Short mmCIF file of C-alpha atoms and ligand atoms in Angstrom, two decimals:
data_model
loop_
_atom_site.label_atom_id
_atom_site.label_comp_id
_atom_site.label_asym_id
_atom_site.label_seq_id
_atom_site.Cartn_x
_atom_site.Cartn_y
_atom_site.Cartn_z
CA MET B 268 -65.40 17.24 64.40
CA ASP B 269 -67.40 16.34 61.28
CA VAL B 270 -66.33 13.17 59.51
CA ILE B 271 -67.29 13.02 55.84
CA VAL B 272 -67.49 9.47 54.53
CA GLY B 273 -66.78 9.52 50.80
CA GLY B 274 -64.52 11.78 48.80
CA GLY B 275 -66.38 12.15 45.53
CA VAL B 276 -67.46 15.54 44.22
CA VAL B 277 -70.23 15.64 46.83
CA GLY B 278 -68.21 14.65 49.91
CA LEU B 279 -65.22 16.80 48.96
CA SER B 280 -67.45 19.82 48.26
CA VAL B 281 -69.22 19.42 51.57
CA ALA B 282 -65.90 19.04 53.41
CA TRP B 283 -64.42 22.09 51.73
CA ARG B 284 -67.43 24.34 52.38
CA LEU B 285 -67.67 23.19 56.01
CA ALA B 286 -63.95 23.84 56.49
CA ARG B 287 -64.31 27.28 54.91
CA ALA B 288 -67.12 27.97 57.37
CA GLY B 289 -64.75 27.18 60.24
CA ARG B 290 -65.76 23.58 61.04
CA VAL B 291 -63.17 20.96 61.91
CA VAL B 292 -63.51 18.30 59.24
CA THR B 293 -61.95 15.00 58.21
CA VAL B 294 -62.67 13.14 54.97
CA VAL B 295 -62.40 9.35 54.80
CA ASP B 296 -62.15 7.57 51.46
CA PRO B 297 -59.78 4.80 50.33
CA ALA B 298 -59.71 6.24 46.80
CA PRO B 299 -60.97 9.82 46.67
CA ALA B 300 -62.44 11.05 43.37
CA SER B 301 -62.54 7.58 41.87
CA GLY B 302 -66.30 6.95 41.84
CA ALA B 303 -69.06 8.37 39.67
CA SER B 304 -67.38 11.77 39.88
CA HIS B 305 -64.45 10.42 37.87
CA ALA B 306 -66.75 9.25 35.08
CA ALA B 307 -69.10 12.25 35.02
CA ALA B 308 -69.34 14.56 32.02
CA GLY B 309 -69.86 17.63 34.18
CA MET B 310 -72.94 19.19 32.61
CA LEU B 311 -74.49 21.84 34.84
CA ALA B 312 -77.75 21.71 32.99
CA PRO B 313 -80.88 21.74 35.13
CA VAL B 314 -83.08 23.00 32.31
CA SER B 315 -82.23 20.36 29.78
CA GLU B 316 -82.23 17.58 32.32
CA VAL B 317 -85.70 18.26 33.55
CA THR B 318 -88.79 16.30 32.65
CA TYR B 319 -92.36 17.18 33.39
CA THR B 320 -92.39 15.07 36.51
CA GLU B 321 -89.18 16.50 37.88
CA GLU B 322 -90.03 20.07 38.81
CA PRO B 323 -88.56 19.73 42.33
CA LEU B 324 -85.31 18.51 40.78
CA LEU B 325 -85.33 21.51 38.47
CA ARG B 326 -85.67 23.83 41.46
CA LEU B 327 -82.67 22.18 43.11
CA GLY B 328 -80.66 22.28 39.90
CA ALA B 329 -81.46 25.92 39.20
CA ALA B 330 -80.52 26.91 42.75
CA SER B 331 -77.24 25.03 42.52
CA LEU B 332 -76.41 26.36 39.05
CA ALA B 333 -76.80 29.89 40.46
CA ARG B 334 -74.21 29.01 43.10
CA TRP B 335 -71.66 27.65 40.62
CA PRO B 336 -69.94 30.93 39.58
CA ALA B 337 -69.05 31.84 43.17
CA PHE B 338 -68.28 28.21 44.03
CA ALA B 339 -65.86 27.97 41.10
CA ALA B 340 -64.21 31.31 41.86
CA GLU B 341 -63.70 30.50 45.55
CA LEU B 342 -62.52 27.00 44.79
CA ARG B 343 -59.89 28.32 42.42
CA GLU B 344 -58.81 30.80 45.05
CA ASP B 345 -58.54 28.15 47.77
CA ALA B 346 -56.86 25.62 45.50
CA GLY B 347 -54.31 28.16 44.33
CA LEU B 348 -55.45 28.04 40.71
CA PRO B 349 -55.39 31.07 38.44
CA ALA B 350 -58.58 33.16 38.48
CA GLY B 351 -60.97 32.25 35.68
CA GLY B 352 -61.31 34.37 32.61
CA GLY B 353 -64.39 32.70 31.18
CA ALA B 354 -67.62 34.45 30.35
CA GLY B 355 -69.55 33.06 33.28
CA GLU B 356 -66.84 33.56 35.81
CA GLY B 357 -67.73 36.34 38.16
CA ALA B 358 -70.53 37.47 35.91
CA GLY B 359 -72.93 35.28 37.78
CA ASP B 360 -75.58 34.86 35.13
CA GLY B 361 -73.65 32.66 32.78
CA ALA B 362 -76.08 33.46 29.97
CA ARG B 363 -74.84 34.50 26.59
CA GLY B 364 -77.74 33.73 24.35
CA ALA B 365 -77.92 32.26 20.91
CA GLY B 366 -75.69 34.95 19.50
CA GLY B 367 -72.64 33.76 21.46
CA ASP B 368 -69.98 32.20 19.33
CA GLY B 369 -69.20 29.57 21.86
CA GLY B 370 -65.57 29.69 20.98
CA GLY B 371 -64.45 32.82 22.77
CA ASP B 372 -63.84 33.72 26.39
CA ARG B 373 -62.15 30.52 27.30
CA GLY B 374 -58.90 32.10 28.33
CA GLY B 375 -57.77 31.17 31.79
CA ASP B 376 -60.65 28.83 32.44
CA GLY B 377 -59.95 26.14 29.91
CA GLY B 378 -56.25 26.20 30.69
CA SER B 379 -54.36 23.24 32.01
CA ASP B 380 -54.85 24.16 35.65
CA GLY B 381 -58.35 25.66 35.68
CA LEU B 382 -61.68 23.93 36.24
CA ASP B 383 -62.71 24.20 32.58
CA TYR B 384 -65.86 25.87 33.85
CA ARG B 385 -67.86 27.11 30.86
CA THR B 386 -71.14 28.94 30.54
CA ASP B 387 -72.08 28.79 26.87
CA GLY B 388 -75.36 26.93 27.36
CA THR B 389 -76.82 23.65 26.19
CA LEU B 390 -78.38 23.01 22.82
CA ASP B 391 -81.03 20.27 22.61
CA VAL B 392 -81.55 19.28 19.00
CA ALA B 393 -84.39 17.52 17.25
CA PHE B 394 -84.53 15.43 14.05
CA GLY B 395 -88.11 14.40 13.46
CA SER B 396 -91.47 16.07 13.94
CA ASP B 397 -92.06 14.12 17.17
CA ASP B 398 -88.79 15.45 18.59
CA LEU B 399 -89.69 18.98 17.51
CA ALA B 400 -93.09 18.71 19.17
CA ALA B 401 -91.43 17.46 22.36
CA LEU B 402 -89.04 20.44 22.33
CA ASP B 403 -91.99 22.81 21.84
CA GLU B 404 -93.74 21.33 24.82
CA LEU B 405 -90.58 21.57 26.87
CA ALA B 406 -90.12 25.21 25.82
CA GLY B 407 -93.68 25.98 26.92
CA PHE B 408 -93.10 24.31 30.23
CA MET B 409 -89.89 26.28 30.79
CA ASP B 410 -91.66 29.53 29.90
CA LYS B 411 -94.27 28.80 32.53
CA LEU B 412 -91.52 28.34 35.09
CA GLY B 413 -89.90 31.60 34.02
CA LEU B 414 -86.78 29.85 32.71
CA ARG B 415 -84.90 31.22 29.77
CA VAL B 416 -84.85 29.05 26.65
CA GLU B 417 -84.69 29.93 22.98
CA ARG B 418 -86.35 27.92 20.23
CA LEU B 419 -84.11 27.66 17.15
CA THR B 420 -84.58 26.47 13.59
CA GLY B 421 -82.26 23.86 12.13
CA ARG B 422 -80.34 26.59 10.33
CA GLU B 423 -79.93 28.61 13.50
CA CYS B 424 -78.69 25.50 15.29
CA ARG B 425 -76.04 24.94 12.61
CA ARG B 426 -75.06 28.59 12.68
CA LEU B 427 -74.28 28.11 16.37
CA GLU B 428 -72.73 24.68 15.89
CA PRO B 429 -71.49 24.18 12.31
CA MET B 430 -70.53 20.55 12.95
CA LEU B 431 -74.15 19.51 13.57
CA ALA B 432 -75.71 17.06 11.14
CA PRO B 433 -77.65 18.62 8.22
CA SER B 434 -80.66 16.55 9.30
CA VAL B 435 -81.08 18.52 12.54
CA ARG B 436 -84.43 20.28 12.11
CA GLY B 437 -84.56 22.48 15.18
CA GLY B 438 -83.38 22.96 18.69
CA LEU B 439 -83.82 24.49 22.08
CA LEU B 440 -81.03 26.56 23.53
CA ALA B 441 -80.75 26.87 27.31
CA PRO B 442 -78.30 29.78 27.37
CA GLY B 443 -77.89 29.74 31.14
CA ASP B 444 -76.60 26.16 31.34
CA ALA B 445 -72.95 25.58 32.09
CA TRP B 446 -70.46 22.74 32.38
CA VAL B 447 -67.19 21.94 34.10
CA ASP B 448 -64.55 19.24 34.09
CA PRO B 449 -65.41 17.15 37.19
CA ARG B 450 -61.89 15.69 37.37
CA ARG B 451 -60.43 19.16 37.63
CA VAL B 452 -63.03 20.05 40.23
CA THR B 453 -62.18 17.08 42.46
CA SER B 454 -58.42 17.70 42.14
CA ALA B 455 -58.99 21.35 43.01
CA LEU B 456 -61.14 20.33 45.99
CA LEU B 457 -58.39 17.98 47.23
CA ALA B 458 -55.83 20.78 46.83
CA ALA B 459 -58.09 23.25 48.64
CA LEU B 460 -58.60 20.80 51.51
CA GLU B 461 -54.86 20.23 51.78
CA ARG B 462 -54.21 23.98 51.88
CA ARG B 463 -56.78 24.32 54.65
CA GLY B 464 -55.20 21.47 56.60
CA VAL B 465 -58.20 19.14 56.27
CA PRO B 466 -57.05 15.50 56.61
CA VAL B 467 -58.11 13.04 53.93
CA VAL B 468 -57.80 9.57 55.47
CA ARG B 469 -57.28 7.02 52.72
CA GLU B 470 -59.09 4.13 54.35
CA ARG B 471 -62.40 2.41 53.93
CA VAL B 472 -65.09 2.92 56.54
CA LEU B 473 -66.27 -0.52 57.64
CA GLU B 474 -69.25 0.72 59.62
CA LEU B 475 -70.72 3.65 61.47
CA VAL B 476 -70.27 3.52 65.21
CA ARG B 477 -73.32 4.20 67.30
CA ASP B 478 -73.40 4.99 71.01
CA THR B 479 -76.26 3.00 72.45
CA GLY B 480 -75.89 4.71 75.80
CA THR B 481 -75.03 1.45 77.53
CA GLY B 482 -71.31 1.91 77.68
CA SER B 483 -69.02 4.65 78.87
CA GLU B 484 -66.43 4.84 76.05
CA THR B 485 -68.28 5.68 72.95
CA GLY B 486 -66.75 6.71 69.69
CA THR B 487 -63.39 5.17 70.44
CA ARG B 488 -61.64 2.00 69.36
CA ALA B 489 -62.56 0.47 72.73
CA ALA B 490 -66.20 1.37 72.24
CA ALA B 491 -66.44 -0.52 69.00
CA GLY B 492 -64.51 -3.41 70.40
CA THR B 493 -66.53 -3.76 73.59
CA GLY B 494 -69.92 -3.59 72.06
CA THR B 495 -70.85 -0.10 73.17
CA GLY B 496 -70.58 1.00 69.59
CA THR B 497 -72.78 -0.70 67.04
CA THR B 498 -73.37 -0.35 63.36
CA ALA B 499 -75.82 2.43 62.67
CA ARG B 500 -78.62 1.63 60.29
CA ALA B 501 -80.42 4.72 59.20
CA GLY B 502 -83.64 2.84 58.83
CA THR B 503 -85.17 -0.58 58.76
CA GLY B 504 -85.80 -0.98 55.07
CA THR B 505 -88.92 1.17 55.16
CA GLY B 506 -87.16 4.51 54.90
CA ILE B 507 -84.93 6.52 57.11
CA GLU B 508 -85.93 6.77 60.69
CA THR B 509 -84.44 6.96 64.09
CA GLY B 510 -84.52 3.22 64.46
CA ALA B 511 -83.45 1.54 67.63
CA GLY B 512 -82.03 4.67 69.23
CA GLY B 513 -78.50 5.72 69.86
CA THR B 514 -76.33 8.39 68.34
CA VAL B 515 -73.71 7.99 65.64
CA ARG B 516 -70.42 8.86 67.29
CA GLY B 517 -67.92 8.08 64.59
CA VAL B 518 -66.77 5.55 62.03
CA LEU B 519 -64.84 2.30 62.18
CA LEU B 520 -61.88 2.44 59.80
CA GLU B 521 -60.50 -0.61 58.05
CA ASP B 522 -57.00 -0.30 59.55
CA SER B 523 -56.99 2.36 62.24
CA GLY B 524 -60.00 1.58 64.42
CA VAL B 525 -62.61 4.11 65.39
CA LEU B 526 -62.49 7.73 64.34
CA ALA B 527 -64.73 9.71 66.71
CA ALA B 528 -67.02 12.42 65.33
CA GLU B 529 -69.66 14.83 66.55
CA ARG B 530 -71.37 14.35 63.22
CA VAL B 531 -70.88 11.89 60.39
CA VAL B 532 -71.91 12.95 56.90
CA LEU B 533 -72.51 9.94 54.69
CA ALA B 534 -71.47 10.88 51.14
CA ALA B 535 -70.41 7.50 49.77
CA GLY B 536 -72.42 7.76 46.55
CA ALA B 537 -73.76 4.44 45.26
CA TRP B 538 -71.99 2.66 48.14
CA SER B 539 -73.87 4.61 50.82
CA ARG B 540 -76.17 1.73 51.58
CA ASP B 541 -73.19 -0.44 52.60
CA LEU B 542 -73.11 1.74 55.72
CA ALA B 543 -76.73 2.75 56.33
CA ASP B 544 -80.06 1.54 55.12
CA VAL B 545 -80.59 4.32 52.63
CA PRO B 546 -82.65 3.90 49.45
CA VAL B 547 -79.75 4.40 47.06
CA ARG B 548 -78.94 2.06 44.18
CA PRO B 549 -76.19 2.07 41.53
CA VAL B 550 -77.20 3.23 38.05
CA LYS B 551 -74.42 2.42 35.59
CA GLY B 552 -73.33 4.97 33.03
CA GLN B 553 -70.83 4.24 30.25
CA ILE B 554 -69.08 7.22 28.70
CA VAL B 555 -66.44 7.85 26.02
CA ARG B 556 -63.79 10.55 25.85
CA LEU B 557 -62.67 11.44 22.33
CA ARG B 558 -59.67 13.59 21.45
CA SER B 559 -59.54 16.35 18.91
CA PRO B 560 -56.73 18.82 18.19
CA ARG B 561 -59.25 21.62 18.77
CA PRO B 562 -62.79 21.82 20.17
CA LEU B 563 -65.38 20.49 17.73
CA LEU B 564 -68.29 22.16 19.52
CA GLY B 565 -68.76 25.44 21.37
CA ARG B 566 -71.35 24.20 23.84
CA CYS B 567 -73.01 21.03 25.14
CA VAL B 568 -75.18 19.39 22.50
CA ARG B 569 -77.86 16.85 23.34
CA GLY B 570 -80.50 14.95 21.47
CA MET B 571 -82.73 11.91 21.38
CA VAL B 572 -81.51 9.31 18.89
CA HIS B 573 -83.21 5.93 18.47
CA GLY B 574 -85.29 6.86 21.51
CA GLN B 575 -82.20 7.24 23.71
CA PRO B 576 -80.69 10.49 24.98
CA VAL B 577 -77.12 11.22 23.97
CA TYR B 578 -74.94 14.24 24.73
CA LEU B 579 -71.60 15.69 23.71
CA VAL B 580 -69.63 17.89 26.08
CA PRO B 581 -66.61 19.80 24.72
CA ARG B 582 -63.56 20.60 26.83
CA GLY B 583 -61.26 23.53 26.26
CA ASP B 584 -58.35 21.22 25.32
CA GLY B 585 -60.28 19.54 22.50
CA GLU B 586 -61.59 16.56 24.44
CA LEU B 587 -65.16 15.66 23.53
CA VAL B 588 -67.10 13.65 26.10
CA VAL B 589 -69.87 11.46 24.73
CA GLY B 590 -72.35 10.03 27.20
CA ALA B 591 -74.00 8.20 28.66
CA THR B 592 -75.83 4.92 29.06
CA GLN B 593 -78.24 4.34 31.95
CA GLU B 594 -78.23 0.72 33.06
CA GLU B 595 -79.62 -1.02 36.13
CA LEU B 596 -77.02 -3.75 36.59
CA GLY B 597 -75.94 -3.41 40.20
CA PHE B 598 -72.25 -2.78 40.93
CA ASP B 599 -71.08 -3.53 37.41
CA THR B 600 -68.56 -1.11 35.91
CA ARG B 601 -67.55 -3.09 32.83
CA VAL B 602 -67.36 -1.13 29.62
CA THR B 603 -69.17 -3.17 26.99
CA ALA B 604 -68.93 -3.25 23.21
CA GLY B 605 -72.70 -2.76 22.95
CA GLY B 606 -72.68 0.28 25.23
CA LEU B 607 -69.87 1.94 23.31
CA TYR B 608 -71.37 1.06 19.95
CA GLU B 609 -74.70 2.67 20.82
CA LEU B 610 -73.11 5.81 22.25
CA LEU B 611 -70.88 6.40 19.24
CA ARG B 612 -73.61 5.47 16.74
CA ASP B 613 -76.05 7.94 18.32
CA ALA B 614 -73.47 10.69 18.76
CA ARG B 615 -72.54 10.38 15.09
CA GLU B 616 -76.15 11.11 14.15
CA LEU B 617 -75.81 14.45 15.95
CA VAL B 618 -72.27 15.31 14.90
CA PRO B 619 -71.03 13.14 11.99
CA GLY B 620 -67.47 14.49 12.33
CA ILE B 621 -66.82 12.58 15.54
CA THR B 622 -65.82 9.52 13.54
CA GLU B 623 -62.54 11.29 12.72
CA LEU B 624 -61.60 11.71 16.37
CA GLU B 625 -59.24 9.56 18.37
CA VAL B 626 -60.71 7.51 21.23
CA GLY B 627 -59.07 8.79 24.39
CA GLU B 628 -60.76 6.84 27.15
CA VAL B 629 -63.77 4.66 27.82
CA SER B 630 -65.15 4.27 31.32
CA ALA B 631 -68.21 3.53 33.40
CA GLY B 632 -69.43 4.96 36.68
CA LEU B 633 -72.21 4.25 39.14
CA ARG B 634 -74.70 7.03 39.76
CA PRO B 635 -76.33 6.95 43.17
CA GLY B 636 -80.00 6.69 42.22
CA THR B 637 -82.98 7.16 44.53
CA PRO B 638 -86.64 6.11 44.11
CA ASP B 639 -87.80 9.65 43.25
CA ASN B 640 -84.55 10.82 41.57
CA LEU B 641 -84.06 13.46 44.27
CA PRO B 642 -80.99 13.48 46.49
CA LEU B 643 -80.96 12.72 50.21
CA ILE B 644 -79.44 15.71 51.97
CA GLY B 645 -79.66 16.61 55.63
CA PRO B 646 -80.36 14.90 58.95
CA SER B 647 -81.05 11.19 58.50
CA GLY B 648 -83.24 10.74 61.53
CA VAL B 649 -80.43 8.94 63.36
CA PRO B 650 -78.79 11.48 65.69
CA GLY B 651 -75.25 12.28 64.63
CA LEU B 652 -75.78 11.09 61.04
CA ASP B 653 -76.42 13.43 58.13
CA LEU B 654 -76.75 12.29 54.54
CA ALA B 655 -75.35 13.82 51.35
CA THR B 656 -76.06 11.11 48.83
CA GLY B 657 -78.44 9.94 46.10
CA HIS B 658 -77.46 12.64 43.59
CA HIS B 659 -78.06 10.31 40.67
CA ARG B 660 -77.49 12.15 37.34
CA GLY B 661 -76.75 15.53 38.92
CA GLY B 662 -74.09 15.29 41.62
CA VAL B 663 -71.70 17.68 39.91
CA LEU B 664 -74.45 20.22 39.33
CA LEU B 665 -75.82 19.82 42.84
CA ALA B 666 -72.53 19.84 44.78
CA PRO B 667 -72.62 23.57 45.73
CA LEU B 668 -76.25 23.37 46.83
CA THR B 669 -75.61 20.21 48.85
CA ALA B 670 -72.93 21.93 50.89
CA ALA B 671 -75.14 24.99 51.32
CA LEU B 672 -78.02 22.84 52.58
CA LEU B 673 -75.78 21.17 55.15
CA LEU B 674 -74.68 24.63 56.28
CA GLY B 675 -78.33 25.65 56.70
CA GLU B 676 -78.11 28.23 53.92
CA GLU B 677 -81.05 27.04 51.79
CA ASP B 678 -83.82 26.28 54.23
CA ASP B 679 -86.66 26.65 51.73
CA LEU B 680 -85.24 23.79 49.63
CA ALA B 681 -84.40 21.53 52.57
CA SER B 682 -87.74 19.71 52.52
CA VAL B 683 -87.29 18.73 48.84
CA CYS B 684 -84.21 16.66 49.71
CA ASP B 685 -85.13 15.74 53.26
CA PRO B 686 -84.00 12.12 53.64
CA ARG B 687 -87.07 11.41 55.78
CA ARG B 688 -89.57 12.33 53.05
CA PRO B 689 -92.21 9.68 52.30
CA ALA B 690 -90.98 8.98 48.77
CA THR B 691 -87.79 7.46 50.13
CA ALA B 692 -89.72 4.91 52.11
CA THR B 693 -89.46 2.30 49.37
CA VAL B 694 -86.01 0.84 49.21
CA ARG B 695 -85.14 0.02 45.62
CA ARG B 696 -82.64 -2.68 44.87
CA PRO B 697 -80.52 -3.04 41.72
CA GLY B 698 -82.69 -4.05 38.82
CA ALA B 699 -85.49 -1.63 39.63
CA GLN B 700 -86.23 1.07 37.04
CA THR B 701 -86.53 4.74 37.91
P1 LIG E 2083 -68.98 9.27 43.98
O1 LIG E 2083 -68.28 10.18 43.07
O2 LIG E 2083 -69.32 7.92 43.47
O3 LIG E 2083 -68.06 9.16 45.27
C1 LIG E 2083 -68.34 8.26 46.30
C2 LIG E 2083 -67.05 8.04 47.06
O4 LIG E 2083 -67.33 7.25 48.21
C3 LIG E 2083 -66.02 7.26 46.25
O5 LIG E 2083 -64.84 8.04 46.13
C4 LIG E 2083 -65.77 6.00 47.05
O6 LIG E 2083 -64.40 5.61 47.06
C5 LIG E 2083 -66.22 6.43 48.45
N1 LIG E 2083 -66.63 5.31 49.28
C6 LIG E 2083 -67.44 4.29 48.95
N2 LIG E 2083 -67.56 3.44 50.00
C7 LIG E 2083 -66.81 3.96 51.00
C8 LIG E 2083 -66.52 3.53 52.33
N3 LIG E 2083 -67.04 2.39 52.84
N4 LIG E 2083 -65.70 4.28 53.08
C9 LIG E 2083 -65.18 5.44 52.58
N5 LIG E 2083 -65.42 5.89 51.34
C10 LIG E 2083 -66.22 5.15 50.56
N6 LIG E 2083 -73.66 14.66 37.15
C11 LIG E 2083 -73.78 15.94 36.73
O7 LIG E 2083 -74.11 16.82 37.51
N7 LIG E 2083 -73.52 16.27 35.43
C12 LIG E 2083 -73.15 15.34 34.52
O8 LIG E 2083 -72.92 15.67 33.35
C13 LIG E 2083 -73.02 14.00 34.93
N8 LIG E 2083 -72.64 13.04 34.04
C14 LIG E 2083 -72.50 11.77 34.48
C15 LIG E 2083 -72.05 10.80 33.57
C16 LIG E 2083 -71.85 9.50 34.00
C17 LIG E 2083 -71.38 8.46 33.02
C18 LIG E 2083 -72.09 9.15 35.34
C19 LIG E 2083 -71.82 7.75 35.83
C20 LIG E 2083 -72.53 10.11 36.23
C21 LIG E 2083 -72.76 11.42 35.82
N9 LIG E 2083 -73.23 12.40 36.68
C22 LIG E 2083 -73.32 13.70 36.28
C23 LIG E 2083 -73.65 12.06 38.04
C24 LIG E 2083 -72.54 12.35 39.02
O9 LIG E 2083 -71.36 11.75 38.56
C25 LIG E 2083 -72.89 11.81 40.40
O10 LIG E 2083 -74.17 12.25 40.80
C26 LIG E 2083 -71.85 12.29 41.40
O11 LIG E 2083 -70.56 12.00 40.95
C27 LIG E 2083 -72.08 11.65 42.74
O12 LIG E 2083 -71.01 12.07 43.56
P2 LIG E 2083 -70.73 11.38 44.93
O13 LIG E 2083 -69.61 12.12 45.57
O14 LIG E 2083 -72.00 11.24 45.69
O15 LIG E 2083 -70.34 9.88 44.56
#
């Protein structure tokens, strides 16, 4: 049996795909879908997220984005949700170009029980000449990589998105980008797991249980109690390595003792390093959900304001998600006046009309950051322990690819996220900057 530790979008996706592939799986999480995945905006936007130093991340994002249409369709099927009627659903390419109205084709997908999976692209907008130059450079870079982007004038931007500020001078449309409501995705994943008979144990894992080979009863309550099971550390602070030997045989639960496993997949997001010495740190993100009687935007809109990135993600029901701060404050999930002020101030520069909207919810989540911003997916180096963590800003986007990697379906990308790669050798602690 595979035990998945952590029931966020990553752990639940891995569990569901493994179960679909015929594996016997159990998920353990005291509060599934309550971590970063609950806060996330749900942009599936590898192109817009990329920077010049993040080409490997772009490759991962593009591969995962390509998997999203089938992932969404199969998830809906397994969760018993109605089939999607959106533009990207089933079409596979998700690209509609600058001519799309952004308001159509939402039937079925933006409904109350769908995933709100949308494929109308992302629009990056620019205000000043520096921003415009940066977008030009980005467009050139994308061209070189063979990725589809369209450079737009300010007028063309406003034709696409009439609510944009008149001061927007230009933009870059990534027509292949998509987005989804992560909360709907995690509820659908939980429903799909239930329908497949996959147990979700609502308990905290206290530690991983390792068979040191010195005792006879490994991976049982007795093993942990008699010292034949020990806490597995996936490294010694210098990266992830086999360490002192032994095989991970299960997990020690807070109330029910040891749960034996052939393989443990650690997918506990920012909390992963409580259980293994992985180079993952919490990166706080504050985010605001505004309510509008009808959608204010037809696609995701992003921009740099006061030197900070800000984005707005529209939902089919009128919700407008405004995010997000990036703060290195350890395990702090307080929503602060300053964080909210900056988000709303910057978002208003992009779309002045947001000031009329009702505030629906404010929240903060902890992204699982890594030293090189790439996730840790695959064998940890400790036998019996695989990792599916460190997804930082892109766990929703990367969920389908993560599951595929653990199923051995994407071997050419495996080395990019190999947890044993040299770049993960430096363990960052809260306070460090990416
Ligand atoms: P989490 O969702 O944090 O889940 C970890 C789970 O592990 C939790 O449920 C927790 O209860 C459980 N756990 C912890 N300790 C234990 C234990 N000891 N035993 C058992 N279970 C345990 N990504 C995108 O792709 N697109 C976006 O637009 C986007 N926007 C974001 C906006 C914000 C404000 C934030 C904070 C993040 C955003 N992200 C986005 C990033 C994304 O949310 C994360 O990368 C992703 O949610 C990570 O998923 P996860 O399952 O690894 O972690």
